[in-house]
């Protein structure tokens, strides 16, 4: 199978490595020519993805920012084979699905929204690895929910990645959930390390600090675009979080141990409830 991959960062690079390792022919594009050359030297990419080679690809994996992925598809939709499957790997789904489903219908190829739930706080091709997705969840946003054959086709096409589970949802539901499970943790972590005390943490920090600050080290441009594309759901989560923080602040300021204990116990019980 010939696979076209757009973008060779952590996700795109790991996809390229996984498909190349499985014996498929990988064609790729990246804005940085040096990264593309390095990926070819590393054996993850066999040749550049060009306008001339697009029609030969059976599978496309779009792994750059949402707007860039949608624009690339808008510019190249007429070159894509009607038999091809296109899956995006972006962190938000509403805008890209809104723009790409009609293109697929117009040019007769198949587009499915996708979000591989795997990654690292490190970014770039040098941190990519073929087993990044092994056992990880993959979220799918198909054009139709009753097309079992399409879902089986997608699972088969993605088999070199080794995903552990597949979830099917709508773009709206995906973006609402991802605001809580992914985007909020990045905001909270990034804001937390701005405390003046953070510069003196060495020798006083252990697992709690590491867990909370791991994703503060992020790609600012990418995450800013994701937050703004999903701003309605992100703002909804932020409002609730700020309100909860204010309750803790108030209990501490008023030296109200009973209320503080109740708040902490409610959070403990909520964690137990949601995680089973």
PDB file of C-alpha atoms in Angstrom:
ATOM      1  CA  UNK A   1       0.000   0.000   0.000  1.00  0.00           C
ATOM      2  CA  UNK A   2       1.191   3.514  -0.787  1.00  0.00           C
ATOM      3  CA  UNK A   3       0.635   5.854   2.141  1.00  0.00           C
ATOM      4  CA  UNK A   4       0.792   9.642   1.913  1.00  0.00           C
ATOM      5  CA  UNK A   5       1.622  11.406   5.172  1.00  0.00           C
ATOM      6  CA  UNK A   6       1.286  15.139   5.664  1.00  0.00           C
ATOM      7  CA  UNK A   7       3.639  16.397   8.367  1.00  0.00           C
ATOM      8  CA  UNK A   8       6.555  14.636  10.047  1.00  0.00           C
ATOM      9  CA  UNK A   9       6.308  15.800  13.629  1.00  0.00           C
ATOM     10  CA  UNK A  10       5.877  13.394  16.525  1.00  0.00           C
ATOM     11  CA  UNK A  11       2.568  11.996  15.226  1.00  0.00           C
ATOM     12  CA  UNK A  12       3.291  12.044  11.492  1.00  0.00           C
ATOM     13  CA  UNK A  13       6.824  10.776  12.016  1.00  0.00           C
ATOM     14  CA  UNK A  14       5.598   7.903  14.176  1.00  0.00           C
ATOM     15  CA  UNK A  15       2.977   7.039  11.569  1.00  0.00           C
ATOM     16  CA  UNK A  16       5.646   7.027   8.870  1.00  0.00           C
ATOM     17  CA  UNK A  17       7.889   4.750  10.923  1.00  0.00           C
ATOM     18  CA  UNK A  18       5.022   2.355  11.692  1.00  0.00           C
ATOM     19  CA  UNK A  19       3.941   1.998   8.057  1.00  0.00           C
ATOM     20  CA  UNK A  20       7.497   1.720   6.746  1.00  0.00           C
ATOM     21  CA  UNK A  21       8.259  -0.969   9.343  1.00  0.00           C
ATOM     22  CA  UNK A  22       5.150  -2.867   8.203  1.00  0.00           C
ATOM     23  CA  UNK A  23       6.484  -2.910   4.633  1.00  0.00           C
ATOM     24  CA  UNK A  24       4.328  -0.182   3.090  1.00  0.00           C
ATOM     25  CA  UNK A  25       5.614   2.547   0.784  1.00  0.00           C
ATOM     26  CA  UNK A  26       5.561   5.882   2.591  1.00  0.00           C
ATOM     27  CA  UNK A  27       5.411   9.186   0.724  1.00  0.00           C
ATOM     28  CA  UNK A  28       5.538  12.290   2.908  1.00  0.00           C
ATOM     29  CA  UNK A  29       5.490  16.063   2.925  1.00  0.00           C
ATOM     30  CA  UNK A  30       6.876  18.398   5.561  1.00  0.00           C
ATOM     31  CA  UNK A  31       7.355  22.159   5.567  1.00  0.00           C
ATOM     32  CA  UNK A  32      10.963  21.626   6.667  1.00  0.00           C
ATOM     33  CA  UNK A  33      12.917  20.022   3.830  1.00  0.00           C
ATOM     34  CA  UNK A  34      15.692  18.988   6.216  1.00  0.00           C
ATOM     35  CA  UNK A  35      13.225  16.960   8.294  1.00  0.00           C
ATOM     36  CA  UNK A  36      11.947  15.233   5.161  1.00  0.00           C
ATOM     37  CA  UNK A  37      15.508  14.408   4.109  1.00  0.00           C
ATOM     38  CA  UNK A  38      16.333  13.083   7.572  1.00  0.00           C
ATOM     39  CA  UNK A  39      13.189  10.930   7.583  1.00  0.00           C
ATOM     40  CA  UNK A  40      14.262   9.428   4.270  1.00  0.00           C
ATOM     41  CA  UNK A  41      17.738   8.687   5.643  1.00  0.00           C
ATOM     42  CA  UNK A  42      16.089   7.086   8.685  1.00  0.00           C
ATOM     43  CA  UNK A  43      14.073   4.768   6.435  1.00  0.00           C
ATOM     44  CA  UNK A  44      10.724   6.130   7.605  1.00  0.00           C
ATOM     45  CA  UNK A  45       9.941   7.790   4.258  1.00  0.00           C
ATOM     46  CA  UNK A  46      10.641   6.374   0.813  1.00  0.00           C
ATOM     47  CA  UNK A  47       9.972   9.484  -1.281  1.00  0.00           C
ATOM     48  CA  UNK A  48       8.419  12.958  -1.083  1.00  0.00           C
ATOM     49  CA  UNK A  49       4.662  13.357  -1.443  1.00  0.00           C
ATOM     50  CA  UNK A  50       4.190  15.541  -4.515  1.00  0.00           C
ATOM     51  CA  UNK A  51       1.316  16.633  -6.721  1.00  0.00           C
ATOM     52  CA  UNK A  52       2.406  13.953  -9.182  1.00  0.00           C
ATOM     53  CA  UNK A  53       2.460  11.139  -6.609  1.00  0.00           C
ATOM     54  CA  UNK A  54      -0.819  12.019  -4.843  1.00  0.00           C
ATOM     55  CA  UNK A  55      -3.035   9.999  -7.250  1.00  0.00           C
ATOM     56  CA  UNK A  56      -1.074   6.803  -6.513  1.00  0.00           C
ATOM     57  CA  UNK A  57      -1.697   6.871  -2.757  1.00  0.00           C
ATOM     58  CA  UNK A  58      -4.359   4.595  -1.291  1.00  0.00           C
ATOM     59  CA  UNK A  59      -4.247   6.094   2.202  1.00  0.00           C
ATOM     60  CA  UNK A  60      -3.566   9.637   3.382  1.00  0.00           C
ATOM     61  CA  UNK A  61      -2.837  10.577   7.000  1.00  0.00           C
ATOM     62  CA  UNK A  62      -2.997  14.308   7.699  1.00  0.00           C
ATOM     63  CA  UNK A  63      -0.807  15.133  10.693  1.00  0.00           C
ATOM     64  CA  UNK A  64      -0.327  18.905  10.674  1.00  0.00           C
ATOM     65  CA  UNK A  65      -2.416  21.671  12.289  1.00  0.00           C
ATOM     66  CA  UNK A  66      -6.169  21.512  11.586  1.00  0.00           C
ATOM     67  CA  UNK A  67      -6.325  24.536   9.292  1.00  0.00           C
ATOM     68  CA  UNK A  68      -3.250  23.393   7.372  1.00  0.00           C
ATOM     69  CA  UNK A  69      -4.669  19.890   6.944  1.00  0.00           C
ATOM     70  CA  UNK A  70      -7.986  21.237   5.661  1.00  0.00           C
ATOM     71  CA  UNK A  71      -6.279  23.682   3.295  1.00  0.00           C
ATOM     72  CA  UNK A  72      -4.048  20.944   1.887  1.00  0.00           C
ATOM     73  CA  UNK A  73      -7.077  18.782   1.198  1.00  0.00           C
ATOM     74  CA  UNK A  74      -8.944  21.697  -0.385  1.00  0.00           C
ATOM     75  CA  UNK A  75      -5.984  22.322  -2.691  1.00  0.00           C
ATOM     76  CA  UNK A  76      -5.382  18.681  -3.610  1.00  0.00           C
ATOM     77  CA  UNK A  77      -8.819  17.022  -3.474  1.00  0.00           C
ATOM     78  CA  UNK A  78      -9.054  16.803  -7.262  1.00  0.00           C
ATOM     79  CA  UNK A  79      -5.792  14.812  -7.390  1.00  0.00           C
ATOM     80  CA  UNK A  80      -6.859  12.158  -4.860  1.00  0.00           C
ATOM     81  CA  UNK A  81      -8.018   8.811  -6.196  1.00  0.00           C
ATOM     82  CA  UNK A  82     -11.730   8.039  -5.680  1.00  0.00           C
ATOM     83  CA  UNK A  83     -10.597   4.755  -4.093  1.00  0.00           C
ATOM     84  CA  UNK A  84      -8.419   6.509  -1.491  1.00  0.00           C
ATOM     85  CA  UNK A  85      -9.082   6.802   2.230  1.00  0.00           C
ATOM     86  CA  UNK A  86      -8.144  10.075   3.955  1.00  0.00           C
ATOM     87  CA  UNK A  87      -7.864  10.253   7.760  1.00  0.00           C
ATOM     88  CA  UNK A  88      -6.864  13.355   9.653  1.00  0.00           C
ATOM     89  CA  UNK A  89      -5.032  13.117  12.980  1.00  0.00           C
ATOM     90  CA  UNK A  90      -5.845  16.561  14.376  1.00  0.00           C
ATOM     91  CA  UNK A  91      -6.697  17.382  17.973  1.00  0.00           C
ATOM     92  CA  UNK A  92     -10.070  19.018  17.234  1.00  0.00           C
ATOM     93  CA  UNK A  93     -12.671  17.783  14.815  1.00  0.00           C
ATOM     94  CA  UNK A  94     -15.556  20.176  14.121  1.00  0.00           C
ATOM     95  CA  UNK A  95     -13.863  22.586  11.727  1.00  0.00           C
ATOM     96  CA  UNK A  96     -11.851  20.034   9.773  1.00  0.00           C
ATOM     97  CA  UNK A  97     -14.852  17.713   9.389  1.00  0.00           C
ATOM     98  CA  UNK A  98     -17.044  20.631   8.320  1.00  0.00           C
ATOM     99  CA  UNK A  99     -14.588  21.473   5.548  1.00  0.00           C
ATOM    100  CA  UNK A 100     -13.485  17.989   4.501  1.00  0.00           C
ATOM    101  CA  UNK A 101     -16.646  15.870   4.424  1.00  0.00           C
ATOM    102  CA  UNK A 102     -18.080  17.933   1.516  1.00  0.00           C
ATOM    103  CA  UNK A 103     -14.770  17.651  -0.368  1.00  0.00           C
ATOM    104  CA  UNK A 104     -14.831  13.868  -0.059  1.00  0.00           C
ATOM    105  CA  UNK A 105     -18.392  13.791  -1.327  1.00  0.00           C
ATOM    106  CA  UNK A 106     -17.597  16.091  -4.237  1.00  0.00           C
ATOM    107  CA  UNK A 107     -14.470  14.219  -5.373  1.00  0.00           C
ATOM    108  CA  UNK A 108     -15.672  10.723  -4.381  1.00  0.00           C
ATOM    109  CA  UNK A 109     -12.862   9.705  -2.023  1.00  0.00           C
ATOM    110  CA  UNK A 110     -13.497   8.754   1.617  1.00  0.00           C
ATOM    111  CA  UNK A 111     -12.702  11.071   4.515  1.00  0.00           C
ATOM    112  CA  UNK A 112     -12.838  10.069   8.180  1.00  0.00           C
ATOM    113  CA  UNK A 113     -11.953  12.306  11.103  1.00  0.00           C
ATOM    114  CA  UNK A 114      -9.446  10.751  13.462  1.00  0.00           C
ATOM    115  CA  UNK A 115      -7.595  11.503  16.687  1.00  0.00           C
ATOM    116  CA  UNK A 116      -4.887   9.117  17.907  1.00  0.00           C
ATOM    117  CA  UNK A 117      -4.854   9.379  21.704  1.00  0.00           C
ATOM    118  CA  UNK A 118      -1.104   9.041  22.093  1.00  0.00           C
ATOM    119  CA  UNK A 119       1.777  11.432  22.258  1.00  0.00           C
ATOM    120  CA  UNK A 120       4.483  12.986  24.364  1.00  0.00           C
ATOM    121  CA  UNK A 121       5.398  16.375  25.779  1.00  0.00           C
ATOM    122  CA  UNK A 122       8.304  16.246  23.313  1.00  0.00           C
ATOM    123  CA  UNK A 123       7.575  17.226  19.727  1.00  0.00           C
ATOM    124  CA  UNK A 124       9.285  16.699  16.404  1.00  0.00           C
ATOM    125  CA  UNK A 125      10.416  13.845  14.211  1.00  0.00           C
ATOM    126  CA  UNK A 126      13.443  13.048  16.354  1.00  0.00           C
ATOM    127  CA  UNK A 127      11.115  11.851  19.127  1.00  0.00           C
ATOM    128  CA  UNK A 128       8.925   9.772  16.807  1.00  0.00           C
ATOM    129  CA  UNK A 129       8.855   6.005  17.134  1.00  0.00           C
ATOM    130  CA  UNK A 130       7.102   3.164  15.353  1.00  0.00           C
ATOM    131  CA  UNK A 131       5.417   1.860  18.506  1.00  0.00           C
ATOM    132  CA  UNK A 132       3.971   5.181  19.707  1.00  0.00           C
ATOM    133  CA  UNK A 133       0.397   4.041  19.045  1.00  0.00           C
ATOM    134  CA  UNK A 134       0.690   0.455  20.315  1.00  0.00           C
ATOM    135  CA  UNK A 135      -2.334  -0.217  22.527  1.00  0.00           C
ATOM    136  CA  UNK A 136      -3.481   3.423  22.373  1.00  0.00           C
ATOM    137  CA  UNK A 137      -7.098   4.523  21.774  1.00  0.00           C
ATOM    138  CA  UNK A 138      -8.073   5.927  18.384  1.00  0.00           C
ATOM    139  CA  UNK A 139     -11.133   8.161  18.089  1.00  0.00           C
ATOM    140  CA  UNK A 140     -12.979   8.142  14.762  1.00  0.00           C
ATOM    141  CA  UNK A 141     -15.508  10.598  13.342  1.00  0.00           C
ATOM    142  CA  UNK A 142     -17.011   8.925  10.248  1.00  0.00           C
ATOM    143  CA  UNK A 143     -19.412  10.562   7.802  1.00  0.00           C
ATOM    144  CA  UNK A 144     -22.013   7.873   8.629  1.00  0.00           C
ATOM    145  CA  UNK A 145     -22.405   5.847  11.810  1.00  0.00           C
ATOM    146  CA  UNK A 146     -24.205   2.898  10.231  1.00  0.00           C
ATOM    147  CA  UNK A 147     -21.444   2.060   7.738  1.00  0.00           C
ATOM    148  CA  UNK A 148     -19.849  -0.994   9.358  1.00  0.00           C
ATOM    149  CA  UNK A 149     -17.862  -1.772   6.223  1.00  0.00           C
ATOM    150  CA  UNK A 150     -16.236   1.674   6.370  1.00  0.00           C
ATOM    151  CA  UNK A 151     -15.236   1.225  10.007  1.00  0.00           C
ATOM    152  CA  UNK A 152     -13.688  -2.152   9.214  1.00  0.00           C
ATOM    153  CA  UNK A 153     -11.852  -0.564   6.291  1.00  0.00           C
ATOM    154  CA  UNK A 154     -10.467   2.154   8.569  1.00  0.00           C
ATOM    155  CA  UNK A 155      -9.379  -0.363  11.209  1.00  0.00           C
ATOM    156  CA  UNK A 156      -7.637  -2.446   8.561  1.00  0.00           C
ATOM    157  CA  UNK A 157      -5.903   0.596   7.049  1.00  0.00           C
ATOM    158  CA  UNK A 158      -4.644   1.636  10.496  1.00  0.00           C
ATOM    159  CA  UNK A 159      -3.531  -1.845  11.561  1.00  0.00           C
ATOM    160  CA  UNK A 160       0.221  -1.087  11.241  1.00  0.00           C
ATOM    161  CA  UNK A 161      -0.176   1.441  14.076  1.00  0.00           C
ATOM    162  CA  UNK A 162      -1.375  -1.172  16.570  1.00  0.00           C
ATOM    163  CA  UNK A 163      -4.166   0.859  18.162  1.00  0.00           C
ATOM    164  CA  UNK A 164      -5.717  -0.878  21.154  1.00  0.00           C
ATOM    165  CA  UNK A 165      -9.262   0.446  20.896  1.00  0.00           C
ATOM    166  CA  UNK A 166     -11.433   2.434  18.494  1.00  0.00           C
ATOM    167  CA  UNK A 167     -14.162   4.846  19.588  1.00  0.00           C
ATOM    168  CA  UNK A 168     -16.734   6.301  17.206  1.00  0.00           C
ATOM    169  CA  UNK A 169     -18.301   9.677  17.953  1.00  0.00           C
ATOM    170  CA  UNK A 170     -19.435  12.956  16.425  1.00  0.00           C
ATOM    171  CA  UNK A 171     -17.171  15.949  15.883  1.00  0.00           C
ATOM    172  CA  UNK A 172     -19.175  17.918  18.455  1.00  0.00           C
ATOM    173  CA  UNK A 173     -18.937  15.240  21.144  1.00  0.00           C
ATOM    174  CA  UNK A 174     -15.246  14.731  20.440  1.00  0.00           C
ATOM    175  CA  UNK A 175     -14.416  18.402  20.878  1.00  0.00           C
ATOM    176  CA  UNK A 176     -16.454  18.712  24.061  1.00  0.00           C
ATOM    177  CA  UNK A 177     -14.721  15.717  25.629  1.00  0.00           C
ATOM    178  CA  UNK A 178     -11.236  16.658  24.441  1.00  0.00           C
ATOM    179  CA  UNK A 179     -11.570  20.095  26.038  1.00  0.00           C
ATOM    180  CA  UNK A 180     -11.718  18.287  29.387  1.00  0.00           C
ATOM    181  CA  UNK A 181      -9.387  15.308  28.883  1.00  0.00           C
ATOM    182  CA  UNK A 182      -6.593  16.980  26.912  1.00  0.00           C
ATOM    183  CA  UNK A 183      -6.827  20.734  26.525  1.00  0.00           C
ATOM    184  CA  UNK A 184      -7.608  21.633  30.136  1.00  0.00           C
ATOM    185  CA  UNK A 185      -4.675  19.615  31.547  1.00  0.00           C
ATOM    186  CA  UNK A 186      -2.306  21.487  29.233  1.00  0.00           C
ATOM    187  CA  UNK A 187      -3.686  24.870  30.310  1.00  0.00           C
ATOM    188  CA  UNK A 188      -3.623  23.990  34.008  1.00  0.00           C
ATOM    189  CA  UNK A 189      -0.091  22.588  33.822  1.00  0.00           C
ATOM    190  CA  UNK A 190       1.223  25.515  31.807  1.00  0.00           C
ATOM    191  CA  UNK A 191      -0.300  28.059  34.207  1.00  0.00           C
ATOM    192  CA  UNK A 192       0.800  26.195  37.336  1.00  0.00           C
ATOM    193  CA  UNK A 193       4.539  26.389  36.543  1.00  0.00           C
ATOM    194  CA  UNK A 194       4.340  30.197  36.300  1.00  0.00           C
ATOM    195  CA  UNK A 195       4.364  30.431  40.094  1.00  0.00           C
ATOM    196  CA  UNK A 196       7.466  32.302  41.336  1.00  0.00           C
ATOM    197  CA  UNK A 197       8.031  29.357  43.687  1.00  0.00           C
ATOM    198  CA  UNK A 198       8.566  26.992  40.743  1.00  0.00           C
ATOM    199  CA  UNK A 199      12.150  28.144  40.227  1.00  0.00           C
ATOM    200  CA  UNK A 200      13.070  26.759  43.661  1.00  0.00           C
ATOM    201  CA  UNK A 201      11.290  23.389  43.435  1.00  0.00           C
ATOM    202  CA  UNK A 202      14.367  21.135  43.159  1.00  0.00           C
ATOM    203  CA  UNK A 203      14.819  19.003  46.219  1.00  0.00           C
ATOM    204  CA  UNK A 204      11.220  19.603  47.298  1.00  0.00           C
ATOM    205  CA  UNK A 205       9.283  17.973  44.448  1.00  0.00           C
ATOM    206  CA  UNK A 206       8.380  14.386  43.649  1.00  0.00           C
ATOM    207  CA  UNK A 207       5.612  12.529  41.824  1.00  0.00           C
ATOM    208  CA  UNK A 208       2.845  15.090  42.297  1.00  0.00           C
ATOM    209  CA  UNK A 209       4.932  17.869  40.775  1.00  0.00           C
ATOM    210  CA  UNK A 210       6.073  15.690  37.868  1.00  0.00           C
ATOM    211  CA  UNK A 211       2.546  14.494  37.106  1.00  0.00           C
ATOM    212  CA  UNK A 212       1.077  17.993  37.150  1.00  0.00           C
ATOM    213  CA  UNK A 213       3.822  19.723  35.156  1.00  0.00           C
ATOM    214  CA  UNK A 214       4.655  17.155  32.468  1.00  0.00           C
ATOM    215  CA  UNK A 215       2.507  18.737  29.758  1.00  0.00           C
ATOM    216  CA  UNK A 216       3.509  22.321  30.576  1.00  0.00           C
ATOM    217  CA  UNK A 217       6.298  21.662  28.088  1.00  0.00           C
ATOM    218  CA  UNK A 218       4.185  21.982  24.950  1.00  0.00           C
ATOM    219  CA  UNK A 219       4.214  23.290  21.389  1.00  0.00           C
ATOM    220  CA  UNK A 220       2.795  26.820  21.905  1.00  0.00           C
ATOM    221  CA  UNK A 221       1.708  27.491  18.316  1.00  0.00           C
ATOM    222  CA  UNK A 222      -0.055  24.160  17.909  1.00  0.00           C
ATOM    223  CA  UNK A 223      -1.864  24.256  21.248  1.00  0.00           C
ATOM    224  CA  UNK A 224      -2.908  27.893  20.809  1.00  0.00           C
ATOM    225  CA  UNK A 225      -4.576  26.969  17.502  1.00  0.00           C
ATOM    226  CA  UNK A 226      -6.300  23.964  19.092  1.00  0.00           C
ATOM    227  CA  UNK A 227      -7.546  25.992  22.078  1.00  0.00           C
ATOM    228  CA  UNK A 228      -8.948  28.742  19.863  1.00  0.00           C
ATOM    229  CA  UNK A 229     -10.632  26.333  17.441  1.00  0.00           C
ATOM    230  CA  UNK A 230     -12.330  24.741  20.443  1.00  0.00           C
ATOM    231  CA  UNK A 231     -12.747  27.910  22.486  1.00  0.00           C
ATOM    232  CA  UNK A 232     -16.427  27.458  23.351  1.00  0.00           C
ATOM    233  CA  UNK A 233     -15.866  24.116  25.067  1.00  0.00           C
ATOM    234  CA  UNK A 234     -12.528  25.220  26.559  1.00  0.00           C
ATOM    235  CA  UNK A 235     -14.138  28.322  28.059  1.00  0.00           C
ATOM    236  CA  UNK A 236     -16.940  26.188  29.485  1.00  0.00           C
ATOM    237  CA  UNK A 237     -14.390  23.941  31.219  1.00  0.00           C
ATOM    238  CA  UNK A 238     -12.343  26.916  32.414  1.00  0.00           C
ATOM    239  CA  UNK A 239     -15.402  28.539  33.980  1.00  0.00           C
ATOM    240  CA  UNK A 240     -16.177  25.423  35.968  1.00  0.00           C
ATOM    241  CA  UNK A 241     -12.569  24.960  37.041  1.00  0.00           C
ATOM    242  CA  UNK A 242     -12.135  28.577  38.145  1.00  0.00           C
ATOM    243  CA  UNK A 243     -15.378  28.361  40.121  1.00  0.00           C
ATOM    244  CA  UNK A 244     -14.144  25.199  41.874  1.00  0.00           C
ATOM    245  CA  UNK A 245     -10.773  26.817  42.657  1.00  0.00           C
ATOM    246  CA  UNK A 246     -12.565  29.803  44.155  1.00  0.00           C
ATOM    247  CA  UNK A 247     -14.409  27.475  46.532  1.00  0.00           C
ATOM    248  CA  UNK A 248     -11.100  26.046  47.772  1.00  0.00           C
ATOM    249  CA  UNK A 249      -9.572  29.540  48.038  1.00  0.00           C
ATOM    250  CA  UNK A 250     -12.533  30.794  50.052  1.00  0.00           C
ATOM    251  CA  UNK A 251     -12.459  27.866  52.490  1.00  0.00           C
ATOM    252  CA  UNK A 252      -8.722  28.335  53.095  1.00  0.00           C
ATOM    253  CA  UNK A 253      -8.990  32.127  53.429  1.00  0.00           C
ATOM    254  CA  UNK A 254     -11.765  31.746  56.007  1.00  0.00           C
ATOM    255  CA  UNK A 255      -9.900  29.003  57.882  1.00  0.00           C
ATOM    256  CA  UNK A 256     -12.962  26.792  57.355  1.00  0.00           C
ATOM    257  CA  UNK A 257     -11.614  23.296  57.924  1.00  0.00           C
ATOM    258  CA  UNK A 258     -15.033  21.673  57.751  1.00  0.00           C
ATOM    259  CA  UNK A 259     -15.786  23.148  54.309  1.00  0.00           C
ATOM    260  CA  UNK A 260     -12.271  22.432  53.035  1.00  0.00           C
ATOM    261  CA  UNK A 261     -12.516  18.825  54.184  1.00  0.00           C
ATOM    262  CA  UNK A 262     -15.882  18.506  52.461  1.00  0.00           C
ATOM    263  CA  UNK A 263     -14.476  19.902  49.202  1.00  0.00           C
ATOM    264  CA  UNK A 264     -11.491  17.554  49.296  1.00  0.00           C
ATOM    265  CA  UNK A 265     -13.680  14.568  50.114  1.00  0.00           C
ATOM    266  CA  UNK A 266     -16.058  15.430  47.266  1.00  0.00           C
ATOM    267  CA  UNK A 267     -13.118  15.512  44.857  1.00  0.00           C
ATOM    268  CA  UNK A 268     -11.781  12.200  46.168  1.00  0.00           C
ATOM    269  CA  UNK A 269     -15.185  10.545  45.798  1.00  0.00           C
ATOM    270  CA  UNK A 270     -15.617  12.024  42.320  1.00  0.00           C
ATOM    271  CA  UNK A 271     -12.262  10.559  41.232  1.00  0.00           C
ATOM    272  CA  UNK A 272     -13.285   7.162  42.562  1.00  0.00           C
ATOM    273  CA  UNK A 273     -16.632   7.407  40.779  1.00  0.00           C
ATOM    274  CA  UNK A 274     -15.357   8.416  37.341  1.00  0.00           C
ATOM    275  CA  UNK A 275     -12.466   5.927  37.319  1.00  0.00           C
ATOM    276  CA  UNK A 276     -14.534   3.013  38.616  1.00  0.00           C
TER     277      UNK A 276
END
